[in-house]
Amino acid sequence: MPEPMTQTFPPAFLWGAATSAYQIEGAVGEDGRTPSIWDTFSHTPGRTAGGETGDVAVDHYHRYRDDVALMAELGLTAYRFSVSWSRVQPTGRGPVVQRGLDFYRRLVDELLEHGIKPALTLYHWDLPQELEDAGGWPERDTAFRFAEYARLVGEALGDRVEQWITLNEPWCSAFLGYGSGVHAPGRTDPAASLRAAHHLNLGHGLAVSALRAAMPAHNRIAVSLNSSVVRPLGQDPADLAAVRRIDDLANGIFHGPMLHGAYPETLLEATRSVTDWSHVLDTDVRTINAPLDALGLNYYTPALVSAASGEVKGPRPDGHGASEHSPWPCSDDILFHQTPGERTEMGWTIDPTGLYELIMRYTREAPGLPLYVTENGAAYDDKPDPDGRVHDPERIAYLHGHLSEVRRAIADGADVRGYYLWSLMDNFEWAYGYGKRFGAVYVDYATLERTPKSSARWYGEAARTGALPPVPAA
Ligand code: GBH
């Protein structure tokens, strides 16, 4: 247990919470919004637990004022949300719909009035369905459509939002959406997933330039990667090679072109049986390498891998539900193992040191680039007590453990400027539906009433004091 004194954070450190549009807004048919791939997917039988959808979600579209007031009451200083593309630009092309855009303007103004810094994510997995019908992310044109959408939102909100994030976890969009198919649009084509990854990268690079041209120069532009910590089961060369391959497919495929201006050679070689990479044009990597102002890291749990060495493969404990299709192209010779230790309700092992490792890695790989933890959190089976209160000591312990590692990284020289807890409130957990609760605020899905859990109070105190309060005895 670290000394209490070491638990003080820099005065300007942002204490935030994060959400995403489809997971909280509801109001899917209002004010001109059209379906995204997640509307289509969740309405397709068998795709989500219990056939649950984001049709109503937690009705944030109508309750945003109360939600912002609650954030302020808790003491949060920052809020990361995403814009629903098909609310702002219903077909993914052409002019904006003012009513859709106005929702985000009102939300941002409300945040600013309460002294909460908005961080706007342009894309959290909800591609307009019309663009998927035209081929989706495996198609090059989607990257240009994304940059155009970025410009429109940048022009409209660049005067009041300083923190911009292009993509959330492009790995999930590419490899869960087009590889394993457990996310929308539910395709299972390894070649398409690699093309999607490149066009997400290209869309990111084009969007950075479009935003720069559309917004005041002092705004900051970042991307949020679900940057995996990949560890070897053993130390023999085959296990280390497995780490290298998965690290390339999880991390290098994005930060290679974004931060270093090149795809890793080892990635290109490892995937030749699936693609010749001829969809990458000569100038693309330079476009993707557009300078960033910050990097967002999303962290939940590390991965543990080994070479298969002829063993019979079982189901992969990769936390993404049952799919015979791997999200990892060209990696059938690699096994995924459960990291030992306590797990959350998702089955994800709790390992705060992974967050430290990740921060220190990017501190070395991207020197001078400010870092934000743009997501970190845990699902637990929270239930109100008879008195209506919700006690979640496990979540407090999780947050305390991870924030302590953030603090340790800062002490060791990392430039971490803020932390966004996932999530502000319970919400639609994608393929898992409403069964998994990540919120610091409890939502009663019958009434949509919000009740801060004890973790929300604990985190609010951290935000107000700039130091981690003690963890209550269980
Ligand atoms: C995030 O996704 C999302 O941004 C957010 O919308 C979501 O609600 C939240 O987290 C909780 O799920 O086991 O090898 O696949 C997280 C997706 C989950 C992808 C953990 C990587 C671990 C590596 N990530 N997963 S592996």
Coordinates of C-alpha atoms and ligand atoms in Angstrom, one line a residue:
M1 CA 0.0 0.0 0.0
P2 CA 1.6 3.3 -1.0
E3 CA 2.0 6.2 1.5
P4 CA -1.0 8.5 1.6
M5 CA 1.4 11.5 0.9
T6 CA 2.3 10.1 -2.5
Q7 CA -1.4 10.2 -3.5
T8 CA -1.6 13.9 -4.4
F9 CA -2.1 14.8 -8.0
P10 CA -1.0 17.9 -9.9
P11 CA -3.4 20.8 -9.4
A12 CA -4.4 21.0 -13.0
F13 CA -5.1 17.2 -13.2
L14 CA -8.5 16.6 -14.8
W15 CA -10.9 14.3 -12.9
G16 CA -13.4 13.2 -15.5
A17 CA -15.9 10.6 -16.5
A18 CA -16.6 9.2 -19.9
T19 CA -19.6 8.0 -21.9
S20 CA -20.5 7.5 -25.6
A21 CA -23.5 8.5 -27.6
Y22 CA -25.1 5.2 -28.5
Q23 CA -24.6 3.9 -25.0
I24 CA -26.5 6.7 -23.2
E25 CA -28.5 9.0 -25.5
G26 CA -31.6 7.0 -26.6
A27 CA -33.9 9.2 -28.7
V28 CA -32.7 7.3 -31.8
G29 CA -35.4 8.5 -34.1
E30 CA -35.6 12.1 -32.9
D31 CA -34.6 15.4 -34.6
G32 CA -33.6 13.8 -37.8
R33 CA -31.2 11.1 -36.6
T34 CA -31.0 8.1 -38.8
P35 CA -29.8 4.6 -37.9
S36 CA -26.1 3.8 -37.3
I37 CA -24.6 0.4 -37.6
W38 CA -25.3 -0.1 -33.9
D39 CA -29.0 0.4 -34.4
T40 CA -29.0 -2.1 -37.2
F41 CA -26.9 -4.6 -35.2
S42 CA -28.7 -4.4 -31.9
H43 CA -32.0 -4.9 -33.8
T44 CA -30.7 -8.0 -35.5
P45 CA -31.8 -11.1 -33.5
G46 CA -29.0 -12.8 -31.7
R47 CA -26.5 -10.0 -31.8
T48 CA -26.9 -8.5 -28.2
A49 CA -27.7 -10.1 -24.9
G50 CA -31.5 -10.4 -24.6
G51 CA -31.9 -8.6 -27.9
E52 CA -31.3 -5.3 -26.0
T53 CA -30.9 -2.1 -27.9
G54 CA -29.9 1.6 -27.4
D55 CA -33.4 2.8 -28.4
V56 CA -33.9 4.4 -25.0
A57 CA -30.6 3.7 -23.3
V58 CA -30.5 6.0 -20.2
D59 CA -32.4 8.7 -22.1
H60 CA -29.5 11.1 -21.7
Y61 CA -30.8 13.0 -24.8
H62 CA -33.7 14.3 -22.7
R63 CA -32.0 14.2 -19.3
Y64 CA -28.6 15.8 -20.1
R65 CA -29.3 18.8 -17.8
D66 CA -29.8 16.7 -14.8
D67 CA -26.8 14.6 -15.7
V68 CA -24.6 17.6 -15.9
A69 CA -25.9 18.9 -12.6
L70 CA -25.1 15.5 -11.1
M71 CA -21.6 15.6 -12.4
A72 CA -21.1 19.1 -10.9
E73 CA -22.6 18.0 -7.6
L74 CA -20.1 15.1 -7.5
G75 CA -17.2 17.5 -8.2
L76 CA -16.1 16.2 -11.6
T77 CA -13.9 18.7 -13.5
A78 CA -14.1 17.1 -17.0
Y79 CA -16.5 15.0 -19.1
R80 CA -15.8 13.0 -22.2
F81 CA -18.8 12.3 -24.5
S82 CA -19.2 11.3 -28.1
V83 CA -21.2 12.8 -30.9
S84 CA -23.6 10.6 -32.8
W85 CA -22.5 11.0 -36.5
S86 CA -26.0 10.1 -37.8
R87 CA -27.6 12.7 -35.6
V88 CA -25.5 15.4 -37.1
Q89 CA -25.1 14.2 -40.6
P90 CA -27.8 11.6 -41.1
T91 CA -26.6 10.0 -44.3
G92 CA -22.9 10.4 -43.5
R93 CA -22.7 13.0 -46.3
G94 CA -23.9 16.4 -47.1
P95 CA -25.1 19.3 -44.9
V96 CA -25.6 19.1 -41.1
V97 CA -28.9 18.8 -39.4
Q98 CA -29.1 21.8 -37.1
R99 CA -31.4 20.2 -34.5
G100 CA -29.0 17.3 -34.0
L101 CA -26.0 19.6 -33.7
D102 CA -27.9 21.9 -31.3
F103 CA -28.2 19.0 -28.8
Y104 CA -24.4 19.0 -28.5
R105 CA -24.2 22.8 -28.3
R106 CA -26.6 22.8 -25.4
L107 CA -24.8 20.0 -23.7
V108 CA -21.4 21.7 -24.0
D109 CA -22.9 25.1 -22.8
E110 CA -24.4 23.3 -19.8
L111 CA -21.0 21.7 -19.0
L112 CA -19.1 25.0 -19.4
E113 CA -21.6 26.8 -17.1
H114 CA -20.9 24.2 -14.4
G115 CA -17.1 24.6 -14.8
I116 CA -16.8 21.1 -16.4
K117 CA -14.3 20.8 -19.3
P118 CA -15.8 19.0 -22.3
A119 CA -13.8 16.4 -24.3
L120 CA -15.6 15.6 -27.5
T121 CA -15.0 12.2 -29.2
L122 CA -16.1 12.3 -32.9
Y123 CA -16.5 8.6 -33.4
H124 CA -17.3 6.0 -30.8
W125 CA -18.3 3.1 -33.2
D126 CA -21.6 4.4 -34.6
L127 CA -21.1 4.7 -38.3
P128 CA -24.1 6.0 -40.2
Q129 CA -25.8 2.9 -41.7
E130 CA -25.8 4.4 -45.2
L131 CA -22.0 4.5 -45.1
E132 CA -21.9 0.9 -44.1
D133 CA -24.2 0.1 -47.0
A134 CA -21.7 1.7 -49.2
G135 CA -19.0 -0.6 -47.9
G136 CA -18.2 0.8 -44.4
W137 CA -14.6 1.2 -43.1
P138 CA -13.1 -1.4 -45.5
E139 CA -13.9 1.2 -48.2
R140 CA -11.4 4.1 -48.7
D141 CA -14.2 6.7 -49.2
T142 CA -15.4 6.3 -45.6
A143 CA -12.1 8.0 -44.4
F144 CA -13.0 11.1 -46.5
R145 CA -16.5 11.1 -45.2
F146 CA -15.2 11.0 -41.7
A147 CA -12.9 13.9 -42.3
E148 CA -15.8 15.9 -43.7
Y149 CA -18.0 15.2 -40.7
A150 CA -15.0 16.2 -38.4
R151 CA -14.8 19.5 -40.2
L152 CA -18.5 20.2 -39.8
V153 CA -18.5 19.4 -36.1
G154 CA -15.2 21.3 -35.6
E155 CA -16.7 24.4 -37.3
A156 CA -19.8 24.2 -35.2
L157 CA -18.3 23.5 -31.7
G158 CA -14.6 24.5 -32.0
D159 CA -15.3 27.8 -30.4
R160 CA -16.4 26.1 -27.1
V161 CA -14.8 22.7 -27.0
E162 CA -11.0 22.6 -26.5
Q163 CA -10.3 18.9 -26.2
W164 CA -11.0 16.8 -29.3
I165 CA -10.7 13.1 -29.8
T166 CA -11.0 11.7 -33.3
L167 CA -11.6 8.0 -32.9
N168 CA -12.3 5.9 -29.9
E169 CA -10.5 2.5 -29.9
P170 CA -10.2 2.0 -33.7
W171 CA -9.0 -1.6 -32.8
C172 CA -12.6 -2.4 -31.7
S173 CA -14.1 -0.8 -34.8
A174 CA -11.8 -2.8 -37.2
F175 CA -11.3 -6.1 -35.5
L176 CA -14.5 -6.6 -33.4
G177 CA -16.7 -5.0 -36.2
Y178 CA -15.2 -6.7 -39.3
G179 CA -13.1 -9.6 -37.8
S180 CA -14.8 -11.4 -35.0
G181 CA -18.1 -9.8 -35.7
V182 CA -19.2 -9.4 -32.1
H183 CA -19.6 -5.7 -32.7
A184 CA -21.5 -3.8 -35.5
P185 CA -21.6 -4.3 -38.4
G186 CA -20.9 -8.0 -37.4
R187 CA -18.8 -8.9 -40.4
T188 CA -16.2 -11.7 -40.1
D189 CA -13.6 -11.1 -42.8
P190 CA -9.9 -10.8 -41.8
A191 CA -8.9 -9.0 -45.0
A192 CA -11.8 -6.5 -44.5
S193 CA -10.7 -5.9 -40.9
L194 CA -7.2 -4.9 -41.9
R195 CA -8.5 -2.6 -44.6
A196 CA -10.9 -1.1 -42.0
A197 CA -7.9 -0.5 -39.7
H198 CA -6.1 1.4 -42.4
H199 CA -9.1 3.5 -43.4
L200 CA -9.8 4.3 -39.7
N201 CA -6.1 5.5 -39.5
L202 CA -6.5 7.5 -42.7
G203 CA -9.8 9.0 -41.5
H204 CA -8.1 10.0 -38.3
G205 CA -5.2 11.7 -40.1
L206 CA -7.5 13.5 -42.5
A207 CA -9.7 14.6 -39.6
V208 CA -6.8 16.0 -37.7
S209 CA -5.9 18.3 -40.6
A210 CA -9.6 19.2 -41.2
L211 CA -10.0 20.0 -37.5
R212 CA -6.9 22.2 -37.5
A213 CA -8.2 24.2 -40.4
A214 CA -11.7 24.5 -38.9
M215 CA -10.9 25.4 -35.3
P216 CA -9.0 27.9 -33.1
A217 CA -5.3 27.0 -32.9
H218 CA -5.3 26.5 -29.1
N219 CA -7.7 23.5 -29.2
R220 CA -6.1 20.2 -28.6
I221 CA -6.6 17.1 -30.8
A222 CA -6.0 13.5 -29.6
V223 CA -7.0 9.9 -30.4
S224 CA -8.1 7.3 -27.9
L225 CA -6.5 3.9 -28.4
N226 CA -7.3 0.8 -26.4
S227 CA -3.6 0.2 -26.3
S228 CA -3.2 -3.3 -25.0
V229 CA -0.6 -4.5 -22.5
V230 CA 0.5 -7.8 -24.0
R231 CA 2.5 -10.2 -21.8
P232 CA 4.1 -13.5 -22.6
L233 CA 3.1 -16.7 -20.8
G234 CA 6.7 -18.0 -20.8
Q235 CA 10.0 -16.6 -21.9
D236 CA 10.9 -18.9 -24.8
P237 CA 11.3 -17.2 -28.2
A238 CA 8.0 -18.6 -29.5
D239 CA 6.1 -16.9 -26.7
L240 CA 8.0 -13.6 -27.2
A241 CA 7.2 -13.8 -31.0
A242 CA 3.5 -14.2 -30.1
V243 CA 3.7 -11.1 -28.0
R244 CA 5.3 -9.2 -30.9
R245 CA 2.6 -10.3 -33.3
I246 CA -0.3 -9.4 -31.0
D247 CA 1.4 -6.1 -30.0
D248 CA 1.6 -5.2 -33.7
L249 CA -2.0 -6.1 -34.3
A250 CA -3.3 -4.3 -31.2
N251 CA -1.0 -1.3 -30.9
G252 CA 1.6 -1.0 -33.7
I253 CA -1.1 -1.0 -36.4
F254 CA -2.4 2.3 -35.0
H255 CA 0.5 4.0 -33.2
G256 CA 3.0 3.0 -35.9
P257 CA 1.5 5.3 -38.6
M258 CA 0.0 7.8 -36.2
L259 CA 3.1 8.4 -34.0
H260 CA 6.1 7.0 -36.0
G261 CA 5.0 7.5 -39.6
A262 CA 5.2 3.8 -40.6
Y263 CA 3.4 0.5 -40.2
P264 CA 5.7 -2.0 -38.4
E265 CA 7.5 -4.2 -41.0
T266 CA 6.7 -7.2 -38.8
L267 CA 3.0 -6.4 -39.1
L268 CA 3.1 -6.2 -42.8
E269 CA 5.0 -9.5 -43.1
A270 CA 2.8 -11.3 -40.6
T271 CA -0.4 -10.5 -42.5
R272 CA 0.7 -11.1 -46.1
S273 CA -1.4 -14.3 -46.4
V274 CA -4.5 -12.1 -45.9
T275 CA -3.6 -8.8 -47.6
D276 CA -0.9 -7.4 -49.9
W277 CA -1.5 -3.9 -48.3
S278 CA -2.1 -2.5 -51.8
H279 CA -4.9 -0.4 -50.3
V280 CA -2.2 1.7 -48.6
L281 CA -1.4 4.5 -51.0
D282 CA 2.1 6.2 -51.0
T283 CA 1.1 9.3 -49.2
D284 CA -1.3 7.8 -46.7
V285 CA 1.1 7.2 -43.9
R286 CA 2.3 10.8 -44.1
T287 CA -1.4 11.9 -43.8
I288 CA -1.9 9.6 -40.8
N289 CA 1.2 10.9 -39.1
A290 CA -0.4 14.4 -38.6
P291 CA 1.0 15.8 -35.3
L292 CA -1.2 15.3 -32.3
D293 CA -1.5 17.4 -29.1
A294 CA -2.2 14.5 -26.8
L295 CA -2.8 10.8 -26.7
G296 CA -5.7 9.1 -25.0
L297 CA -5.2 5.6 -23.4
N298 CA -8.1 3.3 -22.6
Y299 CA -7.1 0.5 -20.2
Y300 CA -9.1 -2.3 -18.6
T301 CA -7.0 -5.5 -18.4
P302 CA -3.8 -6.9 -19.9
A303 CA -3.5 -9.8 -22.4
L304 CA -1.5 -12.9 -21.8
V305 CA -0.4 -14.9 -24.8
S306 CA 1.7 -17.9 -25.8
A307 CA 2.6 -19.8 -28.9
A308 CA 0.1 -22.6 -29.5
S309 CA 2.8 -25.3 -30.1
G310 CA 0.3 -27.9 -31.3
E311 CA -2.1 -27.7 -28.3
V312 CA -5.8 -28.0 -28.9
K313 CA -7.3 -24.6 -28.8
G314 CA -10.2 -23.9 -26.5
P315 CA -12.5 -20.8 -26.5
R316 CA -10.5 -17.6 -26.2
P317 CA -10.9 -15.9 -22.9
D318 CA -10.7 -12.5 -24.6
G319 CA -13.9 -11.1 -23.0
H320 CA -15.8 -10.6 -26.2
G321 CA -18.4 -13.2 -26.1
A322 CA -18.7 -16.3 -28.2
S323 CA -17.5 -16.1 -31.8
E324 CA -15.7 -18.8 -33.7
H325 CA -14.0 -15.9 -35.6
S326 CA -10.9 -14.5 -34.1
P327 CA -10.4 -10.7 -34.0
W328 CA -6.7 -11.4 -34.6
P329 CA -5.9 -12.0 -38.2
C330 CA -3.2 -14.5 -39.0
S331 CA -2.8 -15.5 -35.4
D332 CA -4.4 -19.0 -35.1
D333 CA -1.0 -20.2 -33.8
I334 CA -1.3 -18.0 -30.8
L335 CA -3.2 -18.8 -27.6
F336 CA -4.8 -16.3 -25.2
H337 CA -4.8 -17.0 -21.5
Q338 CA -6.6 -15.7 -18.5
T339 CA -4.2 -13.4 -16.4
P340 CA -4.3 -14.9 -12.9
G341 CA -6.0 -12.8 -10.2
E342 CA -9.3 -11.3 -9.2
R343 CA -11.7 -10.4 -12.0
T344 CA -14.5 -8.0 -12.6
E345 CA -18.0 -8.9 -13.7
M346 CA -16.7 -8.9 -17.3
G347 CA -14.3 -11.7 -16.4
W348 CA -11.4 -9.2 -16.9
T349 CA -8.5 -9.6 -14.5
I350 CA -7.8 -6.6 -12.4
D351 CA -4.2 -5.5 -12.9
P352 CA -3.4 -1.9 -12.1
T353 CA 0.3 -2.3 -12.9
G354 CA -0.7 -2.8 -16.5
L355 CA -1.9 0.8 -16.6
Y356 CA 1.5 2.0 -15.2
E357 CA 3.3 -0.1 -17.9
L358 CA 1.2 1.4 -20.6
I359 CA 1.7 5.0 -19.5
M360 CA 5.5 4.5 -19.2
R361 CA 5.6 2.8 -22.6
Y362 CA 4.0 5.8 -24.3
T363 CA 6.1 8.2 -22.3
R364 CA 9.1 6.5 -24.0
E365 CA 7.5 6.0 -27.4
A366 CA 5.9 9.5 -27.7
P367 CA 8.2 11.8 -25.8
G368 CA 6.7 15.2 -25.1
L369 CA 3.1 14.1 -25.9
P370 CA 0.7 14.7 -23.0
L371 CA -1.2 11.6 -22.0
Y372 CA -4.8 11.2 -20.7
V373 CA -6.4 8.1 -19.4
T374 CA -9.5 8.4 -21.5
E375 CA -11.2 5.3 -20.1
N376 CA -10.6 3.0 -17.1
G377 CA -13.2 1.3 -14.9
A378 CA -15.0 -1.9 -14.0
A379 CA -18.3 -3.7 -14.2
Y380 CA -19.8 -5.1 -11.0
D381 CA -23.1 -6.6 -10.1
D382 CA -24.4 -3.5 -8.2
K383 CA -27.7 -3.5 -6.5
P384 CA -29.4 -1.0 -4.2
D385 CA -29.7 -1.8 -0.5
P386 CA -33.2 -1.8 1.0
D387 CA -32.5 1.9 2.0
G388 CA -31.9 2.7 -1.7
R389 CA -28.2 3.3 -1.5
V390 CA -25.7 1.5 -3.7
H391 CA -22.5 0.4 -2.2
D392 CA -19.7 -0.7 -4.5
P393 CA -16.5 -1.1 -2.5
E394 CA -15.0 -3.3 -5.3
R395 CA -15.2 -0.3 -7.7
I396 CA -13.6 2.0 -5.2
A397 CA -10.8 -0.5 -4.8
Y398 CA -10.4 -0.7 -8.5
L399 CA -10.3 3.0 -9.0
H400 CA -7.9 3.5 -6.1
G401 CA -5.6 0.8 -7.5
H402 CA -5.5 2.3 -11.0
L403 CA -5.3 5.9 -9.9
S404 CA -2.4 5.0 -7.6
E405 CA -0.6 3.6 -10.6
V406 CA -1.3 6.8 -12.6
R407 CA 0.1 8.8 -9.7
R408 CA 3.2 6.5 -9.6
A409 CA 3.7 7.0 -13.4
I410 CA 3.5 10.8 -12.9
A411 CA 6.1 10.6 -10.1
D412 CA 8.3 8.6 -12.5
G413 CA 8.1 11.4 -15.1
A414 CA 5.0 10.6 -17.2
D415 CA 3.0 13.6 -18.3
V416 CA -0.5 12.4 -17.5
R417 CA -2.9 15.3 -17.5
G418 CA -6.2 13.7 -16.6
Y419 CA -8.3 10.6 -16.0
Y420 CA -11.8 9.8 -17.2
L421 CA -13.5 7.1 -15.3
W422 CA -15.6 4.7 -17.5
S423 CA -18.4 5.3 -17.0
L424 CA -20.3 8.2 -15.6
M425 CA -23.4 6.0 -15.3
D426 CA -24.6 2.5 -16.0
N427 CA -25.4 2.2 -19.7
F428 CA -25.8 0.0 -22.8
E429 CA -22.7 -2.2 -22.7
W430 CA -22.7 -3.1 -26.4
A431 CA -23.1 -6.9 -27.1
Y432 CA -23.7 -7.4 -23.3
G433 CA -26.7 -5.2 -23.3
Y434 CA -27.7 -3.6 -19.9
G435 CA -26.5 -6.6 -17.9
K436 CA -23.0 -5.2 -17.2
R437 CA -22.9 -2.0 -15.0
F438 CA -19.8 0.2 -15.4
G439 CA -21.3 3.3 -13.9
A440 CA -20.2 5.3 -10.9
V441 CA -23.9 6.3 -10.9
Y442 CA -26.5 3.6 -10.7
V443 CA -29.4 3.7 -13.2
D444 CA -32.7 1.9 -12.4
Y445 CA -33.7 0.8 -15.8
A446 CA -37.4 0.6 -14.9
T447 CA -37.6 4.3 -13.9
L448 CA -34.3 5.6 -15.3
E449 CA -33.6 7.2 -11.9
R450 CA -30.0 7.9 -11.2
T451 CA -28.4 7.2 -7.8
P452 CA -24.7 7.9 -7.2
K453 CA -22.9 4.7 -6.0
S454 CA -20.5 5.0 -3.1
S455 CA -17.7 5.0 -5.7
A456 CA -19.1 8.2 -7.2
R457 CA -18.9 9.9 -3.9
W458 CA -15.4 8.6 -3.3
Y459 CA -14.2 9.7 -6.8
G460 CA -15.9 13.1 -6.3
E461 CA -13.9 13.6 -3.1
A462 CA -10.7 12.7 -5.0
A463 CA -11.7 15.3 -7.6
R464 CA -12.4 18.0 -5.1
T465 CA -9.2 17.4 -3.0
G466 CA -6.8 16.4 -5.7
A467 CA -5.8 13.3 -3.7
L468 CA -7.1 9.8 -3.3
P469 CA -9.3 9.3 -0.2
P470 CA -8.7 6.1 1.8
V471 CA -10.4 3.0 0.6
P472 CA -13.2 2.2 3.1
A473 CA -12.9 -1.2 4.8
A474 CA -15.0 -3.8 3.0
Ligands
GBH1 C1 -14.4 0.2 -24.1 O1 -14.2 -0.9 -24.8 C2 -15.3 1.1 -24.8 O2 -14.7 2.2 -25.3 C3 -16.6 1.4 -24.1 O3 -17.6 1.9 -25.0 C4 -17.1 0.2 -23.3 O4 -18.3 0.4 -22.7 C5 -16.0 -0.1 -22.3 O5 -14.8 -0.2 -22.8 C6 -16.3 -1.3 -21.4 O6 -16.3 -2.5 -22.2 O7 -9.3 -9.5 -24.1 O8 -7.6 -9.4 -25.7 O9 -9.7 -8.4 -26.2 C7 -13.3 -1.8 -24.2 C8 -12.9 -2.9 -25.2 C9 -12.1 -4.6 -23.7 C10 -11.0 -4.2 -25.8 C11 -10.9 -5.3 -23.2 C12 -9.8 -4.9 -25.3 C13 -9.0 -6.5 -23.6 C14 -8.1 -7.2 -24.5 N1 -11.8 -3.6 -24.7 N2 -10.2 -5.9 -24.3 S1 -8.7 -8.7 -25.2

